[in-house]
Short mmCIF file of C-alpha atoms in Angstrom, two decimals:
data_model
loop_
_atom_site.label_atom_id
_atom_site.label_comp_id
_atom_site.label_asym_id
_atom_site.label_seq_id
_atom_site.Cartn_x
_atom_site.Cartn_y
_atom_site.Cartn_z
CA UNK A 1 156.17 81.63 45.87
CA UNK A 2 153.72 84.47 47.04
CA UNK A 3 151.28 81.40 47.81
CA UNK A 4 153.63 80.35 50.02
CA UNK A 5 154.35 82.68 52.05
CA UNK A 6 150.52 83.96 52.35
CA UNK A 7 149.73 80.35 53.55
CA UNK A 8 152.85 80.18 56.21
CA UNK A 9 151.75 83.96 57.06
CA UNK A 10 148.20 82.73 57.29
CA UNK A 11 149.76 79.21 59.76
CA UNK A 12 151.95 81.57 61.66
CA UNK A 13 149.22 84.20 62.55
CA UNK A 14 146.49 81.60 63.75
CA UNK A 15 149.21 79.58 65.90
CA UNK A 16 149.99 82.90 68.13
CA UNK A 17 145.75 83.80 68.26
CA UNK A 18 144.26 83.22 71.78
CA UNK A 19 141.68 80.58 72.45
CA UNK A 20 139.11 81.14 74.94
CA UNK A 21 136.62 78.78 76.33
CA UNK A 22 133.31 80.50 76.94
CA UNK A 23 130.66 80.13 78.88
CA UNK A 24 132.49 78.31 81.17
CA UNK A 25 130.59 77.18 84.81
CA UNK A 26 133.18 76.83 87.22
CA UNK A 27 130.19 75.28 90.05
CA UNK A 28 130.92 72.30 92.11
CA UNK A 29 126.97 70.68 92.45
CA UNK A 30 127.04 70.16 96.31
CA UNK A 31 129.28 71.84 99.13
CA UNK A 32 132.09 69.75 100.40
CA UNK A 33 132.42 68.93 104.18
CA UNK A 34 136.07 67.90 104.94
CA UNK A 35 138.03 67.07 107.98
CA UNK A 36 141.44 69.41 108.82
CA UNK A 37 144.35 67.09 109.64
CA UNK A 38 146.81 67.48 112.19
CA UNK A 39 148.84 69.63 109.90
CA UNK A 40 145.36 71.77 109.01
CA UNK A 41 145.18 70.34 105.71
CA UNK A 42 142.08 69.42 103.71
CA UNK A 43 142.01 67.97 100.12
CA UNK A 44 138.89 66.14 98.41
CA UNK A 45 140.31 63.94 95.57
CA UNK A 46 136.56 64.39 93.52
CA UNK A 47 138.00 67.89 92.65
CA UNK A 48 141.62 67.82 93.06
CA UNK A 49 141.80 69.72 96.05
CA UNK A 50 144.13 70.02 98.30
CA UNK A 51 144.69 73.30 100.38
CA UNK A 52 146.06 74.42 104.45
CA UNK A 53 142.97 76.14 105.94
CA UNK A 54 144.59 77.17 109.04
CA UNK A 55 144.83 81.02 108.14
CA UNK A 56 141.21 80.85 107.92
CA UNK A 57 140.46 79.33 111.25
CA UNK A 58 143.35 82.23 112.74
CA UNK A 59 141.45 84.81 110.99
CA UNK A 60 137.87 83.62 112.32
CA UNK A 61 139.14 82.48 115.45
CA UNK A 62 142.63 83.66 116.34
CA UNK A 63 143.57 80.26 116.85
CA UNK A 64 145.28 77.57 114.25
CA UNK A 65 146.47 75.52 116.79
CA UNK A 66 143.56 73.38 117.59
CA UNK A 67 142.03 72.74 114.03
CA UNK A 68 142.91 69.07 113.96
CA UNK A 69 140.03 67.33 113.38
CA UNK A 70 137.60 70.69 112.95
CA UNK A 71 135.38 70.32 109.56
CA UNK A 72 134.94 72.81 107.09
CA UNK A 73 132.77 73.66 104.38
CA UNK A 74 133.60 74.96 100.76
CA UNK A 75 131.91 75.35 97.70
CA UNK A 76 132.50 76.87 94.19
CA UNK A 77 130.50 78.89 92.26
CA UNK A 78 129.91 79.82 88.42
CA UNK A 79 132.40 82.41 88.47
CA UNK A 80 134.98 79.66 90.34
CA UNK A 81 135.27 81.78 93.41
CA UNK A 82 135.74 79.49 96.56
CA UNK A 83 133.15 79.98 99.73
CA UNK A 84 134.56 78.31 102.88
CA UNK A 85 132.77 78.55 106.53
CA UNK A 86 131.96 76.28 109.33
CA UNK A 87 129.89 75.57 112.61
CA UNK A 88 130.87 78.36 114.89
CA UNK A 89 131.72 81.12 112.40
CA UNK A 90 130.26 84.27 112.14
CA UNK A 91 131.67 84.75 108.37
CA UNK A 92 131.94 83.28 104.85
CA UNK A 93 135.32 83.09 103.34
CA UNK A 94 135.32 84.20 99.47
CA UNK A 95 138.59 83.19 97.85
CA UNK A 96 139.74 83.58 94.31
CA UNK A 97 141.98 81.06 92.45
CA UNK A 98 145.36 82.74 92.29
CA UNK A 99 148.64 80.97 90.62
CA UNK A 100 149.70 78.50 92.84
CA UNK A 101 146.95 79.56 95.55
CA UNK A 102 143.70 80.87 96.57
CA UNK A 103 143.34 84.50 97.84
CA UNK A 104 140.97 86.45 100.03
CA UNK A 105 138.34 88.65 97.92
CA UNK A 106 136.02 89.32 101.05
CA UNK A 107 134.97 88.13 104.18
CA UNK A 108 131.62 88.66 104.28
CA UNK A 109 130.17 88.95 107.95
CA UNK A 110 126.36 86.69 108.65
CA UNK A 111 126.48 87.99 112.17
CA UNK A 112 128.86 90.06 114.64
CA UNK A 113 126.55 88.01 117.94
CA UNK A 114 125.56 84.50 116.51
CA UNK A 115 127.78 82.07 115.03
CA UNK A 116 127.17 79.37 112.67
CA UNK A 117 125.58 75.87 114.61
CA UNK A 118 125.14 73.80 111.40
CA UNK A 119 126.00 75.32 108.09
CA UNK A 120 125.05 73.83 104.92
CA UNK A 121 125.85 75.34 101.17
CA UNK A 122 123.73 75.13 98.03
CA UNK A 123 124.65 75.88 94.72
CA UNK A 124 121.81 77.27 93.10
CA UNK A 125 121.46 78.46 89.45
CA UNK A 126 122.51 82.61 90.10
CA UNK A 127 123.75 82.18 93.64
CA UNK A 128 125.15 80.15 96.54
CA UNK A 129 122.56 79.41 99.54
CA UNK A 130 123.82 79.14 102.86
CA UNK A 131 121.38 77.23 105.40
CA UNK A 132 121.87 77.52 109.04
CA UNK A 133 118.82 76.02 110.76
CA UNK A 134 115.78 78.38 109.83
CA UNK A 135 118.16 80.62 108.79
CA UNK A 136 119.19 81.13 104.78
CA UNK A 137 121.31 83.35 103.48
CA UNK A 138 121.86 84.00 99.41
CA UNK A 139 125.31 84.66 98.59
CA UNK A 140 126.08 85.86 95.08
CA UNK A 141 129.78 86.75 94.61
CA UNK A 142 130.72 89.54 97.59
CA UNK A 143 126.69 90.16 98.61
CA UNK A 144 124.82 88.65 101.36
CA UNK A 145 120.98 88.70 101.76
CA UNK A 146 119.20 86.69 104.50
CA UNK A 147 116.07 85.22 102.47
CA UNK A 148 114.31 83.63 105.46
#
C-alpha cells in the first residue's frame, strides 16, 4: 500500500513540475520587408505573422492615414524582441511579445536630422545590423552604436 501511494505521490509531483526549453534562439535569419494594406495591416505567412502597424507609422510620423501601400521592415532577434523601421524614419521600433500583442520596449532614435533612405536589417550572431547606405548601425537589445 505505502508503494502505492509513494509512486502516485512520485506521478502527481512530476505532472505539476515546470518544463522549460533552454537555450532557446528566438532569431528570424533575414529581415522581412512587407507591404501595409489599406487597413495598415502586414502579416508574412513564413512566420505566422500578422500585426496593424499603423501606431507605429502615427508615432514616427503623426500620420496613419496614408500607410496603404508604405513597406516596412521587421526582424527578430535571439531574445525574440521585434525591430521594425522603414525608409524615412529616424527610429527603430523595439517591441516585446506580449499576450495577444506586441508592446513598445524602446524607441531607439538613429538620427533627430536624417531619416532612413534604404534600410536593411541583419541578424548577426550577438546583435542586429542595421544598413542604411554607408551607414551601419549595431543594435543589441535597447543599444545603438553606429559601426561605420
Amino acid at each position: 500500500m505505502r508503494l502505492i501511494v509513494f509512486i502516485s505521490t512520485l506521478f502527481i509531483t512530476a505532472g505539476c513540475s515546470s518544463v522549460m526549453l533552454q537555450p532557446v534562439d528566438f532569431s528570424w535569419p533575414v529581415e522581412t520587408v512587407l507591404k501595409v494594406n489599406q487597413n495598415g495591416q502586414v502579416s508574412e505567412d513564413r512566420y505566422a505573422f500578422d500585426i496593424n502597424v499603423k501606431p507605429i507609422f502615427y508615432e514616427e510620423f503623426e500620420d496613419s492615414n496614408s500607410v496603404a501601400g508604405r513597406e516596412i521592415r521587421v526582424i527578430r532577434d535571439r531574445a525574440g524582441h521585434y525591430y521594425f523601421t522603414g525608409s524615412g524614419f529616424k527610429n527603430i521600433y523595439l517591441f516585446m511579445p506580449v499576450e495577444g500583442g506586441m508592446k513598445l520596449a524602446d524607441k531607439i532614435n538613429i538620427s533627430d536630422s536624417l531619416t532612413l533612405k534604404t534600410p536593411v536589417f541583419n541578424q548577426k550572431s550577438t546583435n542586429v545590423e542595421l544598413i542604411d547606405g554607408p551607414n551601419k548601425y549595431s543594435v543589441i537589445g535597447k543599444e545603438i552604436v553606429r559601426t561605420k
